[in-house]
Coordinates of C-alpha atoms and ligand atoms in Angstrom, one line a residue:
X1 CA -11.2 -380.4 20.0
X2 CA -14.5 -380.9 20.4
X3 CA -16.7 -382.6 17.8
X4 CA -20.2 -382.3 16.6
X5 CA -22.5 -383.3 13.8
X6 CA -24.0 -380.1 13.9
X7 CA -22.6 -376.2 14.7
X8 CA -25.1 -373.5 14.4
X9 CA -24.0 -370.2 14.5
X10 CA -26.1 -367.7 16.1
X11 CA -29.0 -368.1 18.3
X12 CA -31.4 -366.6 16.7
X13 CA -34.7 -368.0 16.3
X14 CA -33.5 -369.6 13.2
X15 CA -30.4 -370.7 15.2
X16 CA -31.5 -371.8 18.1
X17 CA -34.9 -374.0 16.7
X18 CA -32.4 -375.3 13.9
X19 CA -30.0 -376.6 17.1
X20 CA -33.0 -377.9 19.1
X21 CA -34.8 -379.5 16.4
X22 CA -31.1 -381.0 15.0
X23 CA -30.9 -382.5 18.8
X24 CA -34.2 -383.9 18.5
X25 CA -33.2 -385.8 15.4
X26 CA -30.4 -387.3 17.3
X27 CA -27.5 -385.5 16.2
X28 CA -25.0 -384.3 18.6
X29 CA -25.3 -380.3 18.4
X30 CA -23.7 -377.0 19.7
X31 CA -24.8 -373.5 19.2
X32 CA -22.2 -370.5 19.3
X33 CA -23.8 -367.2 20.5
X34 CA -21.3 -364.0 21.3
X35 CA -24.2 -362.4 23.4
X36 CA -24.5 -362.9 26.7
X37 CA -27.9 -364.1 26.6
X38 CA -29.5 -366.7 23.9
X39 CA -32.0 -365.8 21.5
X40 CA -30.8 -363.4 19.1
X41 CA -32.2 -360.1 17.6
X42 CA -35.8 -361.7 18.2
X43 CA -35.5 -362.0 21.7
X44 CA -32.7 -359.3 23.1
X45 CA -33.5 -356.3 21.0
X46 CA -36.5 -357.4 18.2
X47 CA -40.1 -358.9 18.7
X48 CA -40.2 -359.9 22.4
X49 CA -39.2 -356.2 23.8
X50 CA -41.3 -354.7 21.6
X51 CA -44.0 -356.9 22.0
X52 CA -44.1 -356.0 25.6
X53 CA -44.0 -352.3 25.0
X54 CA -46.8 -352.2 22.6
X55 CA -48.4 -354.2 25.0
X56 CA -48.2 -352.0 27.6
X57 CA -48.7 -348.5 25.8
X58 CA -51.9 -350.7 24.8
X59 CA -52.8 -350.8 28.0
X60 CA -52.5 -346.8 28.6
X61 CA -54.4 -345.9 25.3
X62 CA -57.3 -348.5 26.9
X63 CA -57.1 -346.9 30.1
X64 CA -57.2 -343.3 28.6
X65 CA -59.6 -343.6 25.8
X66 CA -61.8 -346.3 26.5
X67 CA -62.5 -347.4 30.4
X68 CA -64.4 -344.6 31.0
X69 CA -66.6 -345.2 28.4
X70 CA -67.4 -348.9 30.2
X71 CA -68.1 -347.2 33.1
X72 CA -64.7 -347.4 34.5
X73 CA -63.7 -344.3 36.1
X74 CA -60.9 -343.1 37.9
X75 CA -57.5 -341.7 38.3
X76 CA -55.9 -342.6 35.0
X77 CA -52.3 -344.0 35.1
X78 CA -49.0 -341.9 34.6
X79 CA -46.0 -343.7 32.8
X80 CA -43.2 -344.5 34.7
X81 CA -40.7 -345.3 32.2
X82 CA -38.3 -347.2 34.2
X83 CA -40.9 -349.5 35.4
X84 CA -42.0 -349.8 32.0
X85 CA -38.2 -350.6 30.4
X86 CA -37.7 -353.1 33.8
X87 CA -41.3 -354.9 32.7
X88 CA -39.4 -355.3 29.3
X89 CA -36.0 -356.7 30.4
X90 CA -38.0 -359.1 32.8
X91 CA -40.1 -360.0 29.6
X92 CA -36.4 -360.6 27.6
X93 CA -34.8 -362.5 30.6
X94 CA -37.6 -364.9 31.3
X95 CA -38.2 -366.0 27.2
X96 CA -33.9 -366.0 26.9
X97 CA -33.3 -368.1 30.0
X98 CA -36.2 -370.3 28.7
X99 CA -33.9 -371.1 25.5
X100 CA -31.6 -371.6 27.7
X101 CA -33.6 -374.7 29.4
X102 CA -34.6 -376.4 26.4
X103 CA -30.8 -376.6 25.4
X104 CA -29.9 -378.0 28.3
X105 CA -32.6 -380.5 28.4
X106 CA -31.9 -381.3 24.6
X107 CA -28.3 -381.2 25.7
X108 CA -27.3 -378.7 23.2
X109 CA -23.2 -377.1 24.1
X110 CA -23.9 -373.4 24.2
X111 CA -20.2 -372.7 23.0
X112 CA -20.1 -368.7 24.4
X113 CA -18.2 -366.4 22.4
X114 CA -18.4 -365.3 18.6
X115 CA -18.0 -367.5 15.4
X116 CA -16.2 -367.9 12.7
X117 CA -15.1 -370.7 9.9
X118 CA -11.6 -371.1 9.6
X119 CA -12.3 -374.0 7.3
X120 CA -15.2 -376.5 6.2
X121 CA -16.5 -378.6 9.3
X122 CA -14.4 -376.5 11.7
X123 CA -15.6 -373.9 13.8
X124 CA -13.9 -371.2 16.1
X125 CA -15.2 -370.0 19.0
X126 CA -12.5 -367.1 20.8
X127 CA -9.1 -369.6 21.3
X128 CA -10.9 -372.6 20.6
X129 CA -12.0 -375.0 17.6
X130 CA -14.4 -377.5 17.0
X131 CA -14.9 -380.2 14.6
X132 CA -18.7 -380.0 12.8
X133 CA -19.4 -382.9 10.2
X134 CA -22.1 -379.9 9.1
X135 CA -22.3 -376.0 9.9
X136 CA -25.5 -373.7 9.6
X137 CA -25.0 -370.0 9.3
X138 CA -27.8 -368.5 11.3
X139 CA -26.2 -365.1 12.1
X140 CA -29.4 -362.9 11.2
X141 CA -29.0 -359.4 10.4
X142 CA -28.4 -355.9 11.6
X143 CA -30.1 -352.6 10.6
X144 CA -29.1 -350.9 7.3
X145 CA -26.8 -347.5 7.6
X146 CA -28.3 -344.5 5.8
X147 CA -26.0 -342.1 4.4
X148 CA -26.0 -338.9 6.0
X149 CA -26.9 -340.4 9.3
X150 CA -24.6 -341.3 12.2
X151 CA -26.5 -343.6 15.2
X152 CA -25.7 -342.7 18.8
X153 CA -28.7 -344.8 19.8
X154 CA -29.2 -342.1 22.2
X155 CA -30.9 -339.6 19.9
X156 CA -30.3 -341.2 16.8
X157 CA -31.5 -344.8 17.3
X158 CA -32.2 -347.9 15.6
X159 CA -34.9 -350.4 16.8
X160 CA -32.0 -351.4 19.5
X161 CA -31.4 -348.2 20.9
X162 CA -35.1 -347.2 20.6
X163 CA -36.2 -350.0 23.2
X164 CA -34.6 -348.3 25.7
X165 CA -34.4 -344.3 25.1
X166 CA -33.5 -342.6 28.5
X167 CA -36.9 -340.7 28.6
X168 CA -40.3 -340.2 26.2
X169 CA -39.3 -337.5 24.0
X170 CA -41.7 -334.6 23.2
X171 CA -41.0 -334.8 19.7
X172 CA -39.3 -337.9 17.6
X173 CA -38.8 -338.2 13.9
X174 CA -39.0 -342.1 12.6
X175 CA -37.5 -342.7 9.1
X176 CA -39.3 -345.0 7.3
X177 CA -42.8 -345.9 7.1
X178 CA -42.2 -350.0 7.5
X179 CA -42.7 -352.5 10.3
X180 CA -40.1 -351.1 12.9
X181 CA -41.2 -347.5 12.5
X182 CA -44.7 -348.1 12.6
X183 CA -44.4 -350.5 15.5
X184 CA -42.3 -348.3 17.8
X185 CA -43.6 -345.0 16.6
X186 CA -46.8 -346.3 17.9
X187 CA -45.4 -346.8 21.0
X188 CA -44.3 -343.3 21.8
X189 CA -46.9 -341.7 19.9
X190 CA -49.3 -344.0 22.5
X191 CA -46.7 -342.4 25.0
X192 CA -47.4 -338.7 24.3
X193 CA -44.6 -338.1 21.5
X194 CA -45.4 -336.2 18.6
X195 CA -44.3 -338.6 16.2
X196 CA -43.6 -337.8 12.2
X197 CA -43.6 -340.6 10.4
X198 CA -40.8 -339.7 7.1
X199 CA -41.3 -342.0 4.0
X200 CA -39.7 -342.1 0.9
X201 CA -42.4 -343.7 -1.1
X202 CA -46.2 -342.7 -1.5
X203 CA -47.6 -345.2 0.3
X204 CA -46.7 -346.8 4.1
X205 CA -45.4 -350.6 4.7
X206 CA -44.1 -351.3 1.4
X207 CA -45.4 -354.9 -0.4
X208 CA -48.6 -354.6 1.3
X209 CA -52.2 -355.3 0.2
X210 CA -53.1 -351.5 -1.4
X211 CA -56.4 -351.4 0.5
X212 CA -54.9 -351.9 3.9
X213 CA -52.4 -349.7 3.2
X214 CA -55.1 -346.9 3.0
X215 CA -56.6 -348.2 6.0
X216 CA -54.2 -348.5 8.4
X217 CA -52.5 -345.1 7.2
X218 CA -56.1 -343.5 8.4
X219 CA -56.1 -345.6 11.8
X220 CA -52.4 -344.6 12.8
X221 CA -53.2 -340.5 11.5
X222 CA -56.4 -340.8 13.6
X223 CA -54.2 -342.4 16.7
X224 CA -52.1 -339.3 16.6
X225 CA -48.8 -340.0 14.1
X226 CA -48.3 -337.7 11.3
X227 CA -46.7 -338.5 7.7
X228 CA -44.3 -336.6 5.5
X229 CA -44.9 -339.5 2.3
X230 CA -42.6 -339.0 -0.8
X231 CA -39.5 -337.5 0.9
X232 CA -36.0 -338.7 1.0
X233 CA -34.2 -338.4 4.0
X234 CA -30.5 -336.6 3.8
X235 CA -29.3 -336.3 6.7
X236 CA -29.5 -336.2 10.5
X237 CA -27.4 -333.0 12.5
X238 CA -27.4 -333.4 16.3
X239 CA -26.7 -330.8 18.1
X240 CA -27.0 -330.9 21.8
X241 CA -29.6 -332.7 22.7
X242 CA -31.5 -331.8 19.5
X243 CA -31.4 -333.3 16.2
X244 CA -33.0 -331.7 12.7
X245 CA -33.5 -334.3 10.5
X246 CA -33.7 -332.5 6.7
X247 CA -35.5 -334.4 3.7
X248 CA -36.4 -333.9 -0.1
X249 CA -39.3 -334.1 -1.6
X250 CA -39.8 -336.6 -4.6
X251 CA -41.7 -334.4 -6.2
X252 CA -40.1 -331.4 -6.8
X253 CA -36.7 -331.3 -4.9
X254 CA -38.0 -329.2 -2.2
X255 CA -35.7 -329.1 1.1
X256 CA -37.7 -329.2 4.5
X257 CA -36.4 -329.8 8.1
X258 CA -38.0 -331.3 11.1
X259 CA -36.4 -330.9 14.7
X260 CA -36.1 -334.1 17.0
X261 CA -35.7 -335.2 20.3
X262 CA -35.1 -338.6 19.3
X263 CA -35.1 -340.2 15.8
X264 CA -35.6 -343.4 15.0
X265 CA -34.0 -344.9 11.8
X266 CA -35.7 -347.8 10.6
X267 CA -35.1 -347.7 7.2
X268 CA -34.1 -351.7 6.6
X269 CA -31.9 -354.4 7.7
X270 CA -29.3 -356.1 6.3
X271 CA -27.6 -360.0 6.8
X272 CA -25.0 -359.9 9.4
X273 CA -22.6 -362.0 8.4
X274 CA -19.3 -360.0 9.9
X275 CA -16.2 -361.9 10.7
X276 CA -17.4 -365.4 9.4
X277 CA -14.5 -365.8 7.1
X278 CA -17.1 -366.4 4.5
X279 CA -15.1 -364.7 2.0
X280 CA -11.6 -366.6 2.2
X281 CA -14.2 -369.7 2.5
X282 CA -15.3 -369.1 -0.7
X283 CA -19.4 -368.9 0.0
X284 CA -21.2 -367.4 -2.5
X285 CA -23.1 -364.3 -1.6
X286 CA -25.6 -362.2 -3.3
X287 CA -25.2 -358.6 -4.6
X288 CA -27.4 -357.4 -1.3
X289 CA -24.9 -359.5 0.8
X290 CA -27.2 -362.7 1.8
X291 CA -25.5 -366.0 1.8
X292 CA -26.7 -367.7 -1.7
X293 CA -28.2 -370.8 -0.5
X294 CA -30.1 -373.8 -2.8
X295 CA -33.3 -375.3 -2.4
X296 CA -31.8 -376.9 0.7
X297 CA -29.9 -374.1 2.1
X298 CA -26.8 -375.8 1.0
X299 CA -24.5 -372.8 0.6
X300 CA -21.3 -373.0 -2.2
X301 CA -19.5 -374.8 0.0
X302 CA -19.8 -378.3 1.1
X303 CA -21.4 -379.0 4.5
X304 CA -22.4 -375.1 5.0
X305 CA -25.6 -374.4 5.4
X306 CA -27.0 -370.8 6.1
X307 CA -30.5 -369.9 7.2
X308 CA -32.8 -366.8 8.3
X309 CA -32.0 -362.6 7.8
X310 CA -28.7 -364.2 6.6
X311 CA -30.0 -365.2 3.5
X312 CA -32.8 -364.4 1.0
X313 CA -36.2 -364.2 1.7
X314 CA -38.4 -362.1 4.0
X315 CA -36.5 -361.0 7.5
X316 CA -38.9 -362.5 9.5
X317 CA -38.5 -364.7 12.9
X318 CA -40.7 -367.5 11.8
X319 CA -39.6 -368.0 8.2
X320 CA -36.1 -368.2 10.0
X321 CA -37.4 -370.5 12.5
X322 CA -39.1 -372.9 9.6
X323 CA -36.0 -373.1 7.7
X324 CA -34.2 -374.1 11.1
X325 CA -36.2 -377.0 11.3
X326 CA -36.2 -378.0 7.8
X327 CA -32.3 -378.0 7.2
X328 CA -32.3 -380.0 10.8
X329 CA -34.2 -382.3 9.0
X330 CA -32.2 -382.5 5.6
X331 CA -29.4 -383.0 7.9
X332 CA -31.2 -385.9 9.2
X333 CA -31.5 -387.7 6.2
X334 CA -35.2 -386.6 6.2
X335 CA -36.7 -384.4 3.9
X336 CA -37.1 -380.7 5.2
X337 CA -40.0 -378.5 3.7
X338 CA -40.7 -374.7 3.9
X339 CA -43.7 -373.4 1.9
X340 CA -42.7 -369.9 0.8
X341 CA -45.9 -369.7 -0.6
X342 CA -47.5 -369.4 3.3
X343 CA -45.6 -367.3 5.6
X344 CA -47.8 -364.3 7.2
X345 CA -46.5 -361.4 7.9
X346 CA -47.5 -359.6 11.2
X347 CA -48.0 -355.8 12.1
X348 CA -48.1 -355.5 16.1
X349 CA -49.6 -352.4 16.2
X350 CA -53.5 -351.5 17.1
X351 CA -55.1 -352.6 15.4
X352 CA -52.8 -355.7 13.7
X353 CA -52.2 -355.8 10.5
X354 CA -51.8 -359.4 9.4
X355 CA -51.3 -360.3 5.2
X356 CA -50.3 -364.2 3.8
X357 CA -49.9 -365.4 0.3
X358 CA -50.6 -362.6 -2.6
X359 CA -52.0 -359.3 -2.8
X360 CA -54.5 -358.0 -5.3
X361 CA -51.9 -356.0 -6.6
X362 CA -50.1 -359.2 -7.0
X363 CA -52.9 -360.9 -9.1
X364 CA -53.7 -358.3 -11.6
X365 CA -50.2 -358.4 -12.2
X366 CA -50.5 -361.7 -12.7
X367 CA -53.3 -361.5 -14.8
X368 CA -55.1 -363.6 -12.5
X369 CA -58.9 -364.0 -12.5
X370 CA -59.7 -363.5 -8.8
X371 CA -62.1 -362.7 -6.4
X372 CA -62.6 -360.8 -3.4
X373 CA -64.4 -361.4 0.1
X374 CA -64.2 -358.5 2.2
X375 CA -65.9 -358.1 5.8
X376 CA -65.7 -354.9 8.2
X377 CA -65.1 -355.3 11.3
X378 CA -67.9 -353.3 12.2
X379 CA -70.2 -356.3 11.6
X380 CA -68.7 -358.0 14.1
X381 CA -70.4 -357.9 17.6
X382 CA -67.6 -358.6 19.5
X383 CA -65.1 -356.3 18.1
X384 CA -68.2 -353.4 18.3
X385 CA -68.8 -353.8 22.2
X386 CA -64.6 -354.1 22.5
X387 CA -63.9 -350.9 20.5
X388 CA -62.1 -352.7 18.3
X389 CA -64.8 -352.7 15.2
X390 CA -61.7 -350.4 13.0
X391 CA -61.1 -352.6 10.0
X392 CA -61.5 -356.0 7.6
X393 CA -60.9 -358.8 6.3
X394 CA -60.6 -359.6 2.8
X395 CA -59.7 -363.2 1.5
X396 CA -58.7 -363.5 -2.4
X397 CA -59.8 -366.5 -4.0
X398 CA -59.4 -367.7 -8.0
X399 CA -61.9 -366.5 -9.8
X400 CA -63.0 -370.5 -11.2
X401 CA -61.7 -373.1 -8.4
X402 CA -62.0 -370.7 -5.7
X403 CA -59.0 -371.8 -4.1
X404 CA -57.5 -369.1 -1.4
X405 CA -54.4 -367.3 -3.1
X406 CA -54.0 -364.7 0.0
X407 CA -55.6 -362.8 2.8
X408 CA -55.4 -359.6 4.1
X409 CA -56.6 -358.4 7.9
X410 CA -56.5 -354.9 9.2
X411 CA -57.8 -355.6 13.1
X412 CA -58.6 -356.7 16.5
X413 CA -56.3 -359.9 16.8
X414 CA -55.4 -360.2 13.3
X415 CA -52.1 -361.4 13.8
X416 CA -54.3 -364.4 15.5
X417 CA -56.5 -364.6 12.9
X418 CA -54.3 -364.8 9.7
X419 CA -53.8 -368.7 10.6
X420 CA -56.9 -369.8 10.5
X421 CA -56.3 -368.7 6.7
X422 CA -52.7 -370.2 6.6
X423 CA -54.0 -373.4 7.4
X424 CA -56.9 -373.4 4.8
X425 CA -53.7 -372.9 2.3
X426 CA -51.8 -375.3 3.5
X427 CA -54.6 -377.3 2.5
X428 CA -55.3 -376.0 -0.3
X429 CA -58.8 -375.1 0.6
X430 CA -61.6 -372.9 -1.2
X431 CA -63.0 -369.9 0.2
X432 CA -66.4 -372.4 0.7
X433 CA -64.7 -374.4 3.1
X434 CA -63.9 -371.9 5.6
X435 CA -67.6 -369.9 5.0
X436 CA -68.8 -373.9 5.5
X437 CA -66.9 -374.7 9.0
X438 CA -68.9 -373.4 11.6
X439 CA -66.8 -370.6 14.2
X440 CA -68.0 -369.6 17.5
X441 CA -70.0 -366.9 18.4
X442 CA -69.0 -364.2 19.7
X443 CA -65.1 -363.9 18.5
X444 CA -63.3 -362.2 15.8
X445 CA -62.5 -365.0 13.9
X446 CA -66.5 -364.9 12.8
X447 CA -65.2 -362.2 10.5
X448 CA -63.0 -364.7 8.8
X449 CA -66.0 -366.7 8.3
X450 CA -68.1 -364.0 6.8
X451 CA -65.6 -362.6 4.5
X452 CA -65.4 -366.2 3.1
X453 CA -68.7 -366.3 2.6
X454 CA -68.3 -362.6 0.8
X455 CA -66.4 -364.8 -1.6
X456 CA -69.7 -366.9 -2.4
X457 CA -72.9 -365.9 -2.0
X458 CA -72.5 -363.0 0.5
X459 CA -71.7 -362.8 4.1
X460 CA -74.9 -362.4 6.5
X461 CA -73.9 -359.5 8.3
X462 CA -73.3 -356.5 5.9
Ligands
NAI1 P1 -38.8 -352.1 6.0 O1 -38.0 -352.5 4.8 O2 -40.0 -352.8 6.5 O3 -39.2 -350.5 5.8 C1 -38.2 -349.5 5.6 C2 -38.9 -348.3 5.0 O4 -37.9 -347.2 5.0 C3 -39.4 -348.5 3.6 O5 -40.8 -348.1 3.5 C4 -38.5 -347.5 2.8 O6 -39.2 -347.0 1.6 C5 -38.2 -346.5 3.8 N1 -36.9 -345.7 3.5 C6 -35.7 -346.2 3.0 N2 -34.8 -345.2 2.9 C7 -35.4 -344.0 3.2 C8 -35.0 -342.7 3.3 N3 -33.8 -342.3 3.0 N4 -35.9 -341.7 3.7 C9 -37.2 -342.1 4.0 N5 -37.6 -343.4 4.0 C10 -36.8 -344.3 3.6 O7 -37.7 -352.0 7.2 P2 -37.8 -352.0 8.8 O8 -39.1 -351.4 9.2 O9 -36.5 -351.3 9.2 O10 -37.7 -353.5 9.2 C11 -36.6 -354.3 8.8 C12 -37.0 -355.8 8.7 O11 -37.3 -356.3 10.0 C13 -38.1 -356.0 7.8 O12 -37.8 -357.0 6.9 C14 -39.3 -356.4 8.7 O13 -40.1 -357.3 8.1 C15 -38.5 -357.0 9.9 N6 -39.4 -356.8 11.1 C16 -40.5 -357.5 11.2 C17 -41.3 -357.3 12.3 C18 -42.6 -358.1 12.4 O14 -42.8 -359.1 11.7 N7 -43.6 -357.6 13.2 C19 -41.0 -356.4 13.4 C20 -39.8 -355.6 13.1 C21 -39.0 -355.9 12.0

């Protein structure tokens, strides 16, 4: 029996930057991951494959839209979708055989095979079990089933199966108006798909700053991707190589149909947190399933700590990741910090969408005296000459102190941009100190700047 001070499960990027970081700190680590490859969700079937395929249906809608108006003309390219899926398995392979460096050169075990927790401080991994003086869950999550709909992930697919569809279809349906669908309806709709977005609220991306919900509802209509808003999806029949996917309205109870190549479901995720043994263990779960963890991501039980999707919190890589470092460092003996209060929140598509901290929906809530610095993008030279000038930025700062409470950015690079913001929170900076610092000319993040300044005496270039 092997024996560790630390055995993450899952490696995830909550799971595997919990097991480097834990290594780091001196304390003899192993990470269990069934997959073949490390990295998780994030890495196999999440943010890096989609990354790449955004990037390169980018590429297309550049070449086809806007080279010739530089001057650039030419044979446009045609899509060779195999080429395209083999670009994004070489992406996946290169960024998981990179985890797969740093463990070694951390000397991290990769014990190979799935999970689960017979008992505190021992860990199973297929015959075998280990001793852990500490275990952190970091098992992520999976997407949510909808009733009425059976996955095939060939026409009916989730994000997984929707990386890697044996052709473009002509037509695809994408359930849900939120990150996934937007993200990798863009992607076919960039492709030539006529894709219909299906909501079942009013309004797309759910939680989001009002405003740039408006905005970026126009952008993705104008880039080709319809919406059906206010309708409940039912159900999903296949038949052949067809599938009619039939909704209600909210409104009044109407039925309506629309016919599918491929539909994408993308209606949520949940924690996976399958075949732990949690519940013989005795770990406290929430009513939505997530592992019920305390301010240190202690769970219920003794030496069991859990992390990431699998427990509360926003299902995003990076929160997952900070909390892997901070319970590393609890484990330590050192005192581990995540700042709920700053994690941005990314849209990948064109332009970014990029939102930390609260929303002016938030504050009035709140009853918060606030104010509001917004800048358009069109006032920004360099986003003008890249065709790129489509949306703002708005920073929110208290009415009195003028301390930055949130930021919102619909635009070229915004996902870049947000954490120039984030840091100024961190800080707990005033909207004055970022109008103050002086940013380069020409970039983007001069619209930063100048919607800071909006939040004073008014930015110079609108
Ligand atoms: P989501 O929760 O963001 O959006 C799901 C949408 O489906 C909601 O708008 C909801 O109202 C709608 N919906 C639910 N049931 C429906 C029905 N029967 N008919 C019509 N619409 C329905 O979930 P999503 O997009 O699946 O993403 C899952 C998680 O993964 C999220 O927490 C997201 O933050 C994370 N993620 C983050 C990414 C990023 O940071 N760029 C990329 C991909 C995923």
């Amino acid at each position: 029996m092997a024996s560790y001070d630390v055995i993450v499960i899952g490696s995830g990027p909550g799971g595997y930057v919990c097991a480097i970081r834990c290594a780091q700190l001196g304390l003899k680590t192993a990470c269990v991951e069934g997959r073949e490859t490390l990295g998780g969700t994030c890495l196999n079937v999440g943010c890096i494959p989609s990354k790449a395929l955004l990037h390169a249906t980018h590429m297309l809608h550049e070449a086809e839209h806007n080279f010739s108006k530089m001057g650039l003309k030419g044979k446009s390219p045609s899509v060779d979708w195999k080429q395209m899926l083999a670009y994004k398995q070489e992406t996946i392979e290169t960024n998981t055989k990179g985890i797969e460096f740093l463990f070694k050169k951390n000397k991290i075990d990769w014990l190979k095979g799935w999970g689960s927790i017979p008992q505190a401080g021992r860990v199973k991994v297929g015959d075998e079990v280990h001793e852990a003086k500490n275990i952190v869950i970091a098992t992520g999550s999976e997407s949510s089933a909808l009733p009425g709909v059976e996955v095939d992930e060939k026409i009916v697919v989730t994000s997984t199966g929707a990386l890697e569809l044996a052709s473009v279809p002509k037509k695809m349906v994408v359930i849900g108006a939120g990150v996934i669908g937007l993200e990798l309806g863009s992607v076919y709709a960039r492709l030539g798909a006529e894709v219909t977005v299906v909501e079942y609220l009013d309004a797309i991306t759910p939680g989001m700053d009002a405003e740039v919900q408006k905005t970026f509802q126009r952008t993705l209509k104008k880039q080709g991707l319809s919406f059906v808003m206010g309708a409940a999806v039912q159900g999903v029949e296949v038949k052949g190589k067809k599938a009619s996917v039939r909704y209600k309205s909210r409104k009044d109870d109407s039925e309506a149909t629309l016919d599918a190549d491929a539909v994408l479901v993308a209606t949520g995720r949940r924690p996976f947190t399958d075949g732990l043994g949690l519940e013989d263990l005795g770990v406290a779960l929430t009513a939505r399933g997530q592992v019920k963890t305390d301010a240190h991501w202690a769970t219920s039980v003794r030496d069991i700590y859990a992390i990431g999707d699998a427990i509360e919190g926003p299902m995003l890589a990076h929160k997952a990741e900070d909390e892997g470092m901070a319970v590393a460092e609890v484990l330590a003996g050192k005192a581990g910090h995540v700042n709920y209060g700053v994690i941005p929140g990314v849209i990948y598509t064109h332009p970014e969408v990029a939102t930390v901290g609260l929303t002016e929906e938030q504050l009035k809530a709140e009853g918060r005296a606030y104010k509001a610095g917004k800048f358009s993008f069109m006032g920004n030279g360099r986003a003008k000459a890249n065709f790129a000038a489509d949306g703002f930025v708005k920073i929110l700062a208290d009415k009195t102190t003028d301390r930055i409470l949130g930021a919102h950015i619909i635009g070229p690079m915004a996902g870049d941009l947000i954490h120039e913001i984030c840091v100024a929170m961190e800080f707990g900076a005033a909207a004055q100190d970022l109008a103050m610092t002086c940013h380069a000319h020409p970039t983007y993040s001069e619209a930063v700047r100048e919607a800071a300044l909006a939040c004073g005496d008014g930015a110079i270039h609108s």
